[in-house]
Coordinates of C-alpha atoms and ligand atoms in Angstrom, one line a residue:
X10 CA 2.4 18.0 3.4
X11 CA 5.9 17.7 1.9
X12 CA 5.2 19.7 -1.2
X13 CA 7.2 19.0 -4.4
X14 CA 7.4 21.3 -7.5
X15 CA 5.3 19.6 -10.1
X16 CA 2.3 17.3 -10.5
X17 CA 1.5 15.4 -13.7
X18 CA -2.1 16.2 -14.6
X19 CA -3.9 14.9 -17.7
X20 CA -0.8 14.6 -19.8
X21 CA 1.4 17.4 -18.6
X22 CA 3.5 18.6 -15.7
X23 CA 1.8 21.6 -13.9
X24 CA 2.9 23.5 -10.9
X25 CA 2.1 21.8 -7.6
X26 CA -0.4 24.5 -6.5
X27 CA -2.1 24.5 -9.9
X28 CA -3.1 20.8 -9.9
X29 CA -6.8 21.6 -9.2
X30 CA -10.2 20.2 -10.0
X31 CA -13.8 21.5 -9.9
X32 CA -15.9 20.9 -6.7
X33 CA -18.4 19.0 -8.8
X34 CA -15.8 16.4 -9.7
X35 CA -17.7 13.1 -9.7
X36 CA -15.1 11.3 -7.7
X37 CA -15.2 13.9 -4.9
X38 CA -18.9 13.0 -4.3
X39 CA -19.1 9.3 -5.1
X40 CA -15.5 8.0 -4.5
X41 CA -15.1 6.5 -8.0
X42 CA -11.4 6.9 -8.4
X43 CA -8.6 4.3 -8.6
X44 CA -5.1 4.9 -7.2
X45 CA -1.7 3.5 -6.5
X46 CA 0.9 4.0 -3.9
X47 CA 4.5 3.4 -5.1
X48 CA 7.9 4.1 -3.6
X49 CA 11.2 5.1 -5.1
X50 CA 14.4 4.5 -3.2
X51 CA 18.1 5.5 -3.5
X52 CA 20.1 2.5 -4.3
X53 CA 23.6 1.4 -3.3
X54 CA 25.3 2.4 -6.5
X55 CA 24.1 6.0 -6.2
X56 CA 21.2 5.8 -8.7
X57 CA 17.5 5.8 -7.7
X58 CA 14.9 3.1 -8.6
X59 CA 11.2 2.7 -8.4
X60 CA 10.1 -0.5 -6.7
X61 CA 7.8 -2.7 -8.8
X62 CA 6.5 0.1 -11.0
X63 CA 5.1 -2.1 -13.7
X64 CA 3.1 -4.3 -11.2
X65 CA 1.6 -1.2 -9.5
X66 CA 0.6 0.3 -12.9
X67 CA -0.9 -3.1 -13.9
X68 CA -3.0 -3.1 -10.7
X69 CA -4.1 0.5 -11.5
X70 CA -5.4 -0.6 -14.9
X71 CA -7.0 -3.7 -13.3
X72 CA -8.7 -1.4 -10.7
X73 CA -10.0 0.8 -13.5
X74 CA -11.3 -2.2 -15.5
X75 CA -13.2 -3.4 -12.4
X76 CA -15.0 0.0 -12.1
X77 CA -15.6 0.2 -15.8
X78 CA -13.2 3.1 -16.2
X79 CA -11.1 3.7 -19.3
X80 CA -7.9 5.3 -18.4
X81 CA -7.2 7.7 -21.4
X82 CA -3.5 6.9 -21.6
X83 CA -1.7 3.6 -22.4
X84 CA 0.2 2.1 -19.5
X85 CA 3.5 2.9 -21.1
X86 CA 2.6 6.6 -21.0
X87 CA 1.9 6.5 -17.2
X88 CA 5.1 4.5 -16.7
X89 CA 7.0 7.3 -18.3
X90 CA 5.0 10.0 -16.5
X91 CA 5.9 8.5 -13.1
X92 CA 9.6 8.7 -13.9
X93 CA 9.2 12.2 -15.5
X94 CA 7.5 13.5 -12.3
X95 CA 10.2 12.2 -10.0
X96 CA 12.8 13.7 -12.2
X97 CA 11.0 17.1 -12.5
X98 CA 10.7 17.1 -8.7
X99 CA 14.4 16.2 -8.3
X100 CA 13.4 13.3 -6.0
X101 CA 15.9 10.6 -5.6
X102 CA 13.4 8.9 -3.3
X103 CA 9.8 9.3 -2.2
X104 CA 6.2 8.2 -2.7
X105 CA 4.4 8.2 -6.1
X106 CA 0.6 8.5 -6.1
X107 CA -1.1 7.9 -9.5
X108 CA -4.9 8.6 -9.4
X109 CA -7.5 8.1 -12.2
X110 CA -11.0 9.5 -11.5
X111 CA -14.2 10.6 -13.0
X112 CA -14.0 14.3 -13.4
X113 CA -16.4 17.1 -14.0
X114 CA -19.4 16.8 -16.3
X115 CA -22.8 15.9 -15.0
X116 CA -23.9 14.9 -11.5
X117 CA -25.6 11.8 -10.4
X118 CA -24.1 8.5 -9.3
X119 CA -24.3 6.8 -12.6
X120 CA -22.8 9.7 -14.7
X121 CA -19.9 8.7 -16.8
X122 CA -17.7 11.8 -16.9
X123 CA -14.3 12.4 -18.5
X124 CA -11.6 10.4 -16.7
X125 CA -8.8 12.6 -15.3
X126 CA -5.4 11.3 -14.3
X127 CA -2.9 12.7 -11.9
X128 CA 0.5 11.6 -10.7
X129 CA 2.0 13.3 -7.6
X130 CA 5.3 12.5 -6.0
X131 CA 6.5 13.7 -2.6
X132 CA 9.0 12.7 0.1
X133 CA 7.3 10.4 2.6
X134 CA 9.2 8.9 5.5
X135 CA 8.2 5.9 7.7
X136 CA 4.4 5.6 7.6
X137 CA 4.1 4.2 11.1
X138 CA 7.1 6.1 12.4
X139 CA 10.8 5.2 12.4
X140 CA 10.5 3.9 15.9
X141 CA 7.6 1.7 14.8
X142 CA 9.8 0.2 12.1
X143 CA 12.5 -0.6 14.7
X144 CA 10.5 -1.6 17.8
X145 CA 7.1 -2.5 16.5
X146 CA 3.8 -0.8 16.7
X147 CA 0.6 -1.2 18.8
X148 CA -2.5 -2.3 16.9
X149 CA -6.1 -2.7 17.8
X150 CA -8.8 -4.8 16.3
X151 CA -11.3 -2.4 14.7
X152 CA -15.0 -2.2 15.6
X153 CA -15.4 -1.7 11.9
X154 CA -15.6 -4.8 9.7
X155 CA -13.7 -5.1 6.4
X156 CA -16.2 -5.0 3.6
X157 CA -17.7 -8.2 2.3
X158 CA -16.1 -9.3 -1.0
X159 CA -19.4 -8.4 -2.7
X160 CA -19.4 -4.9 -1.2
X161 CA -15.8 -3.9 -1.8
X162 CA -14.1 -5.0 -5.0
X163 CA -11.1 -6.6 -3.3
X164 CA -8.9 -6.8 -6.3
X165 CA -9.2 -3.1 -6.9
X166 CA -7.7 -0.1 -5.1
X167 CA -10.8 2.2 -5.2
X168 CA -10.8 5.6 -3.5
X169 CA -14.3 5.1 -2.0
X170 CA -13.3 1.9 -0.3
X171 CA -11.0 4.0 1.9
X172 CA -13.8 5.4 4.0
X173 CA -13.8 2.0 5.7
X174 CA -10.0 2.3 6.2
X175 CA -10.3 5.9 7.4
X176 CA -13.0 5.0 10.1
X177 CA -10.9 2.1 11.3
X178 CA -7.6 4.1 11.4
X179 CA -9.1 7.1 13.1
X180 CA -10.8 5.0 15.7
X181 CA -7.6 3.2 16.5
X182 CA -5.4 6.3 16.7
X183 CA -8.0 8.2 18.7
X184 CA -7.9 5.4 21.2
X185 CA -4.1 5.7 21.4
X186 CA -3.0 2.8 19.1
X187 CA -0.8 3.1 16.0
X188 CA -3.0 1.2 13.6
X189 CA -6.2 -0.8 13.2
X190 CA -6.6 -4.4 12.1
X191 CA -10.0 -5.2 10.5
X192 CA -11.8 -8.5 10.6
X193 CA -13.9 -9.8 7.8
X194 CA -17.6 -10.4 7.9
X195 CA -17.1 -13.9 9.3
X196 CA -14.8 -12.6 12.0
X197 CA -11.5 -13.7 10.6
X198 CA -8.5 -11.4 10.4
X199 CA -8.4 -9.5 7.1
X200 CA -5.9 -6.6 7.0
X201 CA -4.8 -3.3 8.4
X202 CA -6.3 0.0 7.3
X203 CA -3.6 0.2 4.7
X204 CA -1.5 -3.0 5.2
X205 CA -1.6 -6.7 4.8
X206 CA -1.1 -8.7 8.0
X207 CA 1.1 -11.7 8.9
X208 CA 1.8 -13.9 11.9
X209 CA 4.7 -16.2 12.6
X210 CA 4.1 -19.3 14.7
X211 CA 6.7 -22.0 15.3
X212 CA 8.7 -20.7 12.4
X213 CA 5.8 -20.8 9.8
X214 CA 4.5 -17.6 8.2
X215 CA 0.7 -17.2 8.0
X216 CA -1.2 -14.6 6.1
X217 CA -4.9 -14.4 5.0
X218 CA -5.5 -15.8 1.5
X219 CA -6.4 -13.5 -1.4
X220 CA -10.0 -14.9 -1.2
X221 CA -10.3 -12.9 2.0
X222 CA -11.3 -9.2 1.6
X223 CA -7.7 -8.0 1.4
X224 CA -5.8 -6.1 -1.2
X225 CA -3.4 -8.2 -3.2
X226 CA -0.5 -6.2 -1.9
X227 CA 2.5 -5.9 -4.0
X228 CA 4.6 -5.8 -0.8
X229 CA 2.7 -8.9 0.2
X230 CA 3.8 -10.6 -3.0
X231 CA 7.4 -9.4 -2.5
X232 CA 7.5 -10.5 1.1
X233 CA 6.1 -14.0 0.3
X234 CA 8.7 -14.4 -2.4
X235 CA 11.5 -13.3 0.0
X236 CA 10.2 -15.6 2.8
X237 CA 10.1 -18.5 0.3
X238 CA 13.7 -17.8 -0.7
X239 CA 14.7 -17.7 3.0
X240 CA 13.1 -21.1 3.3
X241 CA 10.4 -19.9 5.7
X242 CA 7.3 -22.1 5.3
X243 CA 4.3 -20.1 4.2
X244 CA 0.6 -20.9 4.8
X245 CA -2.1 -18.6 3.2
X246 CA -5.0 -19.3 5.6
X247 CA -7.6 -17.4 7.5
X248 CA -7.0 -17.1 11.2
X249 CA -8.8 -15.7 14.2
X250 CA -7.9 -12.6 16.2
X251 CA -6.8 -14.6 19.2
X252 CA -4.3 -16.5 17.0
X253 CA -2.5 -13.1 16.8
X254 CA -2.5 -12.9 20.6
X255 CA -0.6 -16.1 20.9
X256 CA 1.6 -15.7 17.8
X257 CA 5.4 -15.6 18.2
X258 CA 5.6 -12.6 15.8
X259 CA 3.2 -10.3 14.0
X260 CA 3.9 -7.7 11.3
X261 CA 2.2 -5.7 8.5
X262 CA 3.3 -4.7 5.0
X263 CA 2.4 -2.1 2.5
X264 CA 4.1 0.3 0.2
X265 CA 3.7 3.1 2.7
X266 CA 4.2 1.0 5.8
X267 CA 7.0 -1.1 4.2
X268 CA 7.6 -4.0 6.7
X269 CA 6.4 -2.9 10.1
X270 CA 6.6 -5.2 13.1
X271 CA 3.6 -5.2 15.5
X272 CA 4.6 -5.6 19.2
X273 CA 1.2 -5.5 20.7
X274 CA -2.4 -6.2 19.6
X275 CA -5.5 -5.5 21.7
X276 CA -3.2 -4.7 24.7
X277 CA -1.7 -8.2 24.6
X278 CA 2.1 -8.4 24.0
X279 CA 2.9 -10.5 20.9
X280 CA 5.7 -12.9 21.4
X281 CA 8.6 -11.2 23.2
X282 CA 7.0 -7.8 22.7
X283 CA 9.7 -6.8 20.1
X284 CA 10.4 -7.6 16.5
X285 CA 11.1 -11.4 16.2
X286 CA 13.8 -13.1 14.2
X287 CA 11.7 -14.0 11.1
X288 CA 10.2 -10.5 10.9
X289 CA 13.7 -8.9 11.2
X290 CA 15.1 -11.2 8.5
X291 CA 12.3 -10.4 6.1
X292 CA 12.4 -6.7 6.9
X293 CA 16.2 -6.6 6.5
X294 CA 16.0 -8.4 3.1
X295 CA 13.1 -6.2 2.0
X296 CA 15.1 -3.0 2.7
X297 CA 18.2 -4.4 1.0
X298 CA 16.0 -5.3 -2.0
X299 CA 14.5 -1.9 -2.5
X300 CA 17.9 -0.3 -2.1
X301 CA 19.3 -2.5 -4.9
X302 CA 21.5 -4.7 -2.6
X303 CA 19.8 -8.0 -3.4
X304 CA 20.8 -9.0 -7.0
X305 CA 18.2 -11.8 -7.1
X306 CA 15.4 -9.2 -7.0
X307 CA 17.0 -6.7 -9.4
X308 CA 14.1 -7.2 -11.9
X309 CA 11.8 -5.4 -9.4
X310 CA 13.7 -2.1 -9.8
X311 CA 13.2 0.5 -12.5
X312 CA 16.2 2.8 -12.3
X313 CA 15.8 6.5 -13.2
Ligands
PPE580 N1 -4.2 -3.3 2.1 C1 -4.7 -2.0 2.0 C2 -6.1 -1.7 2.4 C3 -3.9 -1.0 1.5 O1 -4.4 0.2 1.3 C4 -2.6 -1.3 1.1 C5 -1.7 -0.2 0.6 C6 -2.1 -2.6 1.3 C7 -3.0 -3.5 1.7 C8 -0.7 -3.0 0.8 O2 -0.6 -3.0 -0.6 P1 0.8 -2.7 -1.3 O3 1.1 -1.3 -1.1 O4 0.5 -3.0 -2.7 O5 1.8 -3.6 -0.7 N2 -1.9 1.1 1.1 C9 -1.4 2.3 0.4 C10 -2.1 3.6 0.9 C11 -1.6 4.1 2.2 C12 -2.2 5.5 2.5 O6 -2.4 5.9 3.7 O7 -2.3 6.3 1.5 C13 0.1 2.3 0.4 O8 0.7 1.7 1.2 O9 0.6 3.0 -0.4

């Protein structure tokens, strides 16, 4: 763990090692927490900026609404707190993890305990390795299925839903792959354990629609906008696993994973077995965007 100095907990900055909870915290037992993953980057002019902070916080409050949780702070306060924490930790770049969860009170699934909120920030390099970003990773279809839309709440980023991601990711990595791709209950491609998935075929970009059991990724939204502006045709449509085997290009996106090419899936080489031209163009534009080098996407950056 890349420790930082402070963590924002329930309204104030505390020392990293003091950000503790009771073992009978409801969320530890039942998984009812909602969280976000956000990144901050150094920008070309020497300042730092958080990427799409407002959209991430809006999704946090939407997730809370879905699980009937009232976050005891207005969104503006958490907006400020994310920046405060980065500054207190003297972090010109890194990952930001806001979490709201049912705390200590009574036990039992249906207990409604006080809601606690934490915001941690820490340096976090390439999620699927630097080499993965450059050369592409190896993925495997999981033996675990992405939860049905009436099992998981797909518009919400809920802690408990990550048991499914954990099982899939551990299975894939224990088998020697870099990441898992999960199918939905009908057998169509859904998403990675922590990433949205895309293929490129004959110059067109395909990704599962938001009616599939996939998170409405903020990187997904950014990448679709970038692809549109690059005049890449986009089709949001379900596809089968073998469509990935014969795709020209395959890649994944997420805040942590950024834009990661996939060079192999289920031991089949994808395209030329290296990042393809559309993936590279999108990845390149994405990195320029987060580093403040693309004026047309300047509104996505909150400088601090
Ligand atoms: N699907 C899932 C299941 C998911 O967890 C993420 C983010 C995405 C898609 C992409 O969403 P977005 O970050 O808004 O583009 N996964 C977060 C957690 C990773 C972790 O291991 O922790 C992240 O990327 O921050």
